[in-house]
PDB file of C-alpha atoms in Angstrom:
ATOM      1  CA  UNK A  22     -15.621  -9.002 -27.695  1.00  0.00           C
ATOM      2  CA  UNK A  23     -14.545 -12.020 -26.037  1.00  0.00           C
ATOM      3  CA  UNK A  24     -17.801 -14.021 -27.165  1.00  0.00           C
ATOM      4  CA  UNK A  25     -17.221 -12.558 -30.777  1.00  0.00           C
ATOM      5  CA  UNK A  26     -13.523 -14.288 -30.181  1.00  0.00           C
ATOM      6  CA  UNK A  27     -14.983 -17.267 -28.971  1.00  0.00           C
ATOM      7  CA  UNK A  28     -17.298 -17.728 -31.774  1.00  0.00           C
ATOM      8  CA  UNK A  29     -14.269 -17.046 -34.128  1.00  0.00           C
ATOM      9  CA  UNK A  30     -12.153 -19.496 -32.863  1.00  0.00           C
ATOM     10  CA  UNK A  31     -14.828 -22.088 -32.284  1.00  0.00           C
ATOM     11  CA  UNK A  32     -15.600 -21.741 -36.255  1.00  0.00           C
ATOM     12  CA  UNK A  33     -11.782 -21.788 -37.317  1.00  0.00           C
ATOM     13  CA  UNK A  34     -11.866 -25.263 -35.185  1.00  0.00           C
ATOM     14  CA  UNK A  35     -14.597 -26.484 -37.163  1.00  0.00           C
ATOM     15  CA  UNK A  36     -13.125 -25.703 -40.550  1.00  0.00           C
ATOM     16  CA  UNK A  37      -9.978 -27.364 -39.656  1.00  0.00           C
ATOM     17  CA  UNK A  38     -12.122 -30.306 -38.608  1.00  0.00           C
ATOM     18  CA  UNK A  39     -14.098 -30.719 -41.682  1.00  0.00           C
ATOM     19  CA  UNK A  40     -10.504 -30.168 -43.820  1.00  0.00           C
ATOM     20  CA  UNK A  41      -9.017 -32.824 -41.981  1.00  0.00           C
ATOM     21  CA  UNK A  42     -12.073 -35.160 -42.603  1.00  0.00           C
ATOM     22  CA  UNK A  43     -11.994 -34.237 -46.321  1.00  0.00           C
ATOM     23  CA  UNK A  44      -7.992 -35.350 -46.546  1.00  0.00           C
ATOM     24  CA  UNK A  45      -8.542 -38.512 -44.682  1.00  0.00           C
ATOM     25  CA  UNK A  46     -11.161 -39.661 -47.225  1.00  0.00           C
ATOM     26  CA  UNK A  47     -10.113 -42.483 -49.502  1.00  0.00           C
ATOM     27  CA  UNK A  48      -9.133 -41.280 -53.112  1.00  0.00           C
ATOM     28  CA  UNK A  49      -9.932 -42.849 -56.217  1.00  0.00           C
ATOM     29  CA  UNK A  50      -6.505 -43.881 -58.124  1.00  0.00           C
ATOM     30  CA  UNK A  51      -7.776 -45.676 -61.022  1.00  0.00           C
ATOM     31  CA  UNK A  52     -10.904 -46.900 -62.767  1.00  0.00           C
ATOM     32  CA  UNK A  53     -12.079 -48.547 -66.000  1.00  0.00           C
ATOM     33  CA  UNK A  54     -14.855 -50.372 -67.929  1.00  0.00           C
ATOM     34  CA  UNK A  55     -14.996 -54.281 -67.552  1.00  0.00           C
ATOM     35  CA  UNK A  56     -18.111 -55.213 -69.070  1.00  0.00           C
ATOM     36  CA  UNK A  57     -18.936 -55.321 -72.878  1.00  0.00           C
ATOM     37  CA  UNK A  58     -22.098 -56.446 -74.976  1.00  0.00           C
ATOM     38  CA  UNK A  59     -24.171 -54.385 -73.449  1.00  0.00           C
ATOM     39  CA  UNK A  60     -23.045 -54.689 -69.738  1.00  0.00           C
ATOM     40  CA  UNK A  61     -22.421 -51.237 -67.946  1.00  0.00           C
ATOM     41  CA  UNK A  62     -19.847 -52.442 -65.301  1.00  0.00           C
ATOM     42  CA  UNK A  63     -17.294 -50.127 -64.292  1.00  0.00           C
ATOM     43  CA  UNK A  64     -14.296 -50.318 -61.436  1.00  0.00           C
ATOM     44  CA  UNK A  65     -12.641 -48.179 -59.389  1.00  0.00           C
ATOM     45  CA  UNK A  66      -9.813 -48.630 -56.885  1.00  0.00           C
ATOM     46  CA  UNK A  67      -9.332 -46.221 -54.112  1.00  0.00           C
ATOM     47  CA  UNK A  68      -5.982 -45.018 -51.953  1.00  0.00           C
ATOM     48  CA  UNK A  69      -7.571 -47.257 -49.371  1.00  0.00           C
ATOM     49  CA  UNK A  70      -7.055 -50.454 -50.940  1.00  0.00           C
ATOM     50  CA  UNK A  71     -11.026 -50.924 -51.897  1.00  0.00           C
ATOM     51  CA  UNK A  72     -12.044 -52.021 -55.588  1.00  0.00           C
ATOM     52  CA  UNK A  73     -15.623 -51.388 -56.073  1.00  0.00           C
ATOM     53  CA  UNK A  74     -17.512 -53.016 -59.023  1.00  0.00           C
ATOM     54  CA  UNK A  75     -20.468 -51.132 -60.067  1.00  0.00           C
ATOM     55  CA  UNK A  76     -23.133 -50.738 -62.977  1.00  0.00           C
ATOM     56  CA  UNK A  77     -25.841 -53.367 -64.433  1.00  0.00           C
ATOM     57  CA  UNK A  78     -24.832 -56.722 -66.128  1.00  0.00           C
ATOM     58  CA  UNK A  79     -22.139 -58.972 -66.257  1.00  0.00           C
ATOM     59  CA  UNK A  80     -18.454 -58.488 -65.412  1.00  0.00           C
ATOM     60  CA  UNK A  81     -16.694 -59.722 -68.690  1.00  0.00           C
ATOM     61  CA  UNK A  82     -12.869 -58.447 -68.235  1.00  0.00           C
ATOM     62  CA  UNK A  83     -10.160 -59.497 -65.667  1.00  0.00           C
ATOM     63  CA  UNK A  84      -9.132 -56.209 -64.045  1.00  0.00           C
ATOM     64  CA  UNK A  85      -5.219 -56.522 -65.158  1.00  0.00           C
ATOM     65  CA  UNK A  86      -2.489 -55.867 -62.879  1.00  0.00           C
ATOM     66  CA  UNK A  87      -1.306 -53.164 -65.539  1.00  0.00           C
ATOM     67  CA  UNK A  88      -4.539 -51.342 -65.012  1.00  0.00           C
ATOM     68  CA  UNK A  89      -4.300 -50.827 -61.273  1.00  0.00           C
ATOM     69  CA  UNK A  90      -2.339 -48.044 -59.693  1.00  0.00           C
ATOM     70  CA  UNK A  91      -1.140 -50.406 -56.551  1.00  0.00           C
ATOM     71  CA  UNK A  92      -0.085 -53.765 -56.538  1.00  0.00           C
ATOM     72  CA  UNK A  93      -2.950 -56.365 -56.656  1.00  0.00           C
ATOM     73  CA  UNK A  94      -1.563 -57.757 -53.369  1.00  0.00           C
ATOM     74  CA  UNK A  95      -2.534 -54.029 -51.734  1.00  0.00           C
ATOM     75  CA  UNK A  96      -6.385 -54.610 -52.554  1.00  0.00           C
ATOM     76  CA  UNK A  97      -7.695 -55.335 -49.246  1.00  0.00           C
ATOM     77  CA  UNK A  98     -11.647 -55.324 -50.174  1.00  0.00           C
ATOM     78  CA  UNK A  99     -13.728 -55.980 -52.778  1.00  0.00           C
ATOM     79  CA  UNK A 100     -17.187 -54.444 -53.399  1.00  0.00           C
ATOM     80  CA  UNK A 101     -19.395 -55.690 -55.836  1.00  0.00           C
ATOM     81  CA  UNK A 102     -22.891 -53.765 -55.954  1.00  0.00           C
ATOM     82  CA  UNK A 103     -26.403 -54.396 -57.132  1.00  0.00           C
ATOM     83  CA  UNK A 104     -26.756 -54.660 -60.544  1.00  0.00           C
ATOM     84  CA  UNK A 105     -23.881 -56.553 -61.201  1.00  0.00           C
ATOM     85  CA  UNK A 106     -24.856 -60.070 -62.242  1.00  0.00           C
ATOM     86  CA  UNK A 107     -22.146 -62.436 -63.345  1.00  0.00           C
ATOM     87  CA  UNK A 108     -17.945 -62.565 -62.085  1.00  0.00           C
ATOM     88  CA  UNK A 109     -16.145 -64.293 -64.915  1.00  0.00           C
ATOM     89  CA  UNK A 110     -13.258 -66.596 -64.589  1.00  0.00           C
ATOM     90  CA  UNK A 111     -10.118 -65.525 -62.765  1.00  0.00           C
ATOM     91  CA  UNK A 112     -11.881 -62.184 -62.268  1.00  0.00           C
ATOM     92  CA  UNK A 113      -9.854 -61.440 -59.083  1.00  0.00           C
ATOM     93  CA  UNK A 114      -7.169 -64.595 -59.234  1.00  0.00           C
ATOM     94  CA  UNK A 115      -4.024 -63.783 -57.285  1.00  0.00           C
ATOM     95  CA  UNK A 116      -5.457 -60.859 -55.411  1.00  0.00           C
ATOM     96  CA  UNK A 117      -3.352 -61.919 -52.347  1.00  0.00           C
ATOM     97  CA  UNK A 118      -4.225 -59.257 -49.901  1.00  0.00           C
ATOM     98  CA  UNK A 119      -7.782 -59.394 -50.312  1.00  0.00           C
ATOM     99  CA  UNK A 120      -9.343 -59.860 -46.891  1.00  0.00           C
ATOM    100  CA  UNK A 121     -12.928 -59.038 -47.487  1.00  0.00           C
ATOM    101  CA  UNK A 122     -15.536 -59.375 -50.337  1.00  0.00           C
ATOM    102  CA  UNK A 123     -19.294 -57.632 -50.324  1.00  0.00           C
ATOM    103  CA  UNK A 124     -21.386 -59.350 -52.903  1.00  0.00           C
ATOM    104  CA  UNK A 125     -24.732 -58.002 -53.795  1.00  0.00           C
ATOM    105  CA  UNK A 126     -27.710 -60.308 -54.161  1.00  0.00           C
ATOM    106  CA  UNK A 127     -27.680 -59.438 -57.781  1.00  0.00           C
ATOM    107  CA  UNK A 128     -24.918 -61.964 -58.660  1.00  0.00           C
ATOM    108  CA  UNK A 129     -26.222 -65.424 -60.022  1.00  0.00           C
ATOM    109  CA  UNK A 130     -23.052 -66.416 -61.258  1.00  0.00           C
ATOM    110  CA  UNK A 131     -19.304 -66.515 -60.211  1.00  0.00           C
ATOM    111  CA  UNK A 132     -16.759 -68.400 -62.565  1.00  0.00           C
ATOM    112  CA  UNK A 133     -13.945 -70.511 -62.125  1.00  0.00           C
ATOM    113  CA  UNK A 134     -11.026 -69.664 -60.115  1.00  0.00           C
ATOM    114  CA  UNK A 135     -12.447 -65.987 -59.708  1.00  0.00           C
ATOM    115  CA  UNK A 136     -11.049 -65.935 -56.362  1.00  0.00           C
ATOM    116  CA  UNK A 137      -8.196 -68.432 -56.931  1.00  0.00           C
ATOM    117  CA  UNK A 138      -5.195 -67.755 -54.757  1.00  0.00           C
ATOM    118  CA  UNK A 139      -7.091 -64.992 -52.496  1.00  0.00           C
ATOM    119  CA  UNK A 140      -5.292 -66.434 -49.499  1.00  0.00           C
ATOM    120  CA  UNK A 141      -6.298 -64.170 -47.358  1.00  0.00           C
ATOM    121  CA  UNK A 142      -9.723 -64.048 -47.977  1.00  0.00           C
ATOM    122  CA  UNK A 143     -11.612 -64.479 -44.479  1.00  0.00           C
ATOM    123  CA  UNK A 144     -15.020 -62.927 -44.428  1.00  0.00           C
ATOM    124  CA  UNK A 145     -17.717 -62.207 -47.207  1.00  0.00           C
ATOM    125  CA  UNK A 146     -20.823 -60.247 -46.832  1.00  0.00           C
ATOM    126  CA  UNK A 147     -23.528 -61.099 -48.846  1.00  0.00           C
ATOM    127  CA  UNK A 148     -26.729 -59.002 -49.372  1.00  0.00           C
ATOM    128  CA  UNK A 149     -29.112 -61.788 -49.754  1.00  0.00           C
ATOM    129  CA  UNK A 150     -30.195 -64.950 -47.624  1.00  0.00           C
ATOM    130  CA  UNK A 151     -28.655 -68.432 -47.010  1.00  0.00           C
ATOM    131  CA  UNK A 152     -30.946 -69.793 -49.677  1.00  0.00           C
ATOM    132  CA  UNK A 153     -30.334 -67.273 -52.498  1.00  0.00           C
ATOM    133  CA  UNK A 154     -26.266 -67.787 -51.658  1.00  0.00           C
ATOM    134  CA  UNK A 155     -26.843 -71.461 -52.119  1.00  0.00           C
ATOM    135  CA  UNK A 156     -28.649 -70.508 -55.813  1.00  0.00           C
ATOM    136  CA  UNK A 157     -25.116 -68.807 -56.977  1.00  0.00           C
ATOM    137  CA  UNK A 158     -23.648 -71.090 -59.535  1.00  0.00           C
ATOM    138  CA  UNK A 159     -20.047 -71.000 -58.463  1.00  0.00           C
ATOM    139  CA  UNK A 160     -17.516 -72.571 -60.425  1.00  0.00           C
ATOM    140  CA  UNK A 161     -14.513 -74.627 -59.586  1.00  0.00           C
ATOM    141  CA  UNK A 162     -11.339 -73.891 -57.808  1.00  0.00           C
ATOM    142  CA  UNK A 163     -13.305 -70.939 -55.566  1.00  0.00           C
ATOM    143  CA  UNK A 164     -12.174 -72.759 -52.316  1.00  0.00           C
ATOM    144  CA  UNK A 165     -11.176 -69.167 -50.730  1.00  0.00           C
ATOM    145  CA  UNK A 166     -14.592 -67.645 -51.363  1.00  0.00           C
ATOM    146  CA  UNK A 167     -16.936 -70.585 -50.493  1.00  0.00           C
ATOM    147  CA  UNK A 168     -14.515 -71.351 -47.303  1.00  0.00           C
ATOM    148  CA  UNK A 169     -14.744 -67.758 -45.892  1.00  0.00           C
ATOM    149  CA  UNK A 170     -17.329 -66.667 -43.069  1.00  0.00           C
ATOM    150  CA  UNK A 171     -20.327 -65.999 -44.808  1.00  0.00           C
ATOM    151  CA  UNK A 172     -22.519 -63.120 -43.472  1.00  0.00           C
ATOM    152  CA  UNK A 173     -25.977 -62.692 -44.821  1.00  0.00           C
ATOM    153  CA  UNK A 174     -28.019 -59.937 -44.968  1.00  0.00           C
TER     154      UNK A 174
END
């Protein structure tokens, strides 16, 4: 009887921990398309302030403040997944809370001022080599990006 009661208690504890872990994970708060002309680029924003760009092709639209469910200064991290090849001019301009950027090695072009006024940007994780990073065409006024610590794969 004591063994059974202990097992039930342990099972209940495991279930509670699982529920708490699920409730602690970030939730998607907004999403949309950010590509056209054959691009399947999409964006999602989660409750932890992580903006993720996924799909294939060029990101062709700047994600407007009105589309975001939180003020863009609350975006802390940007993740650009494999398959995205280009970021347009002013794509993430004025995301003043942005601290971390994760870029796939499929990126070939970053437009002018894409990271303008991202004053807190400190770290870029690039999923390629230093030589591949050097081959990316990076437009003017991206000093916040190029001046950050770049960590290569």
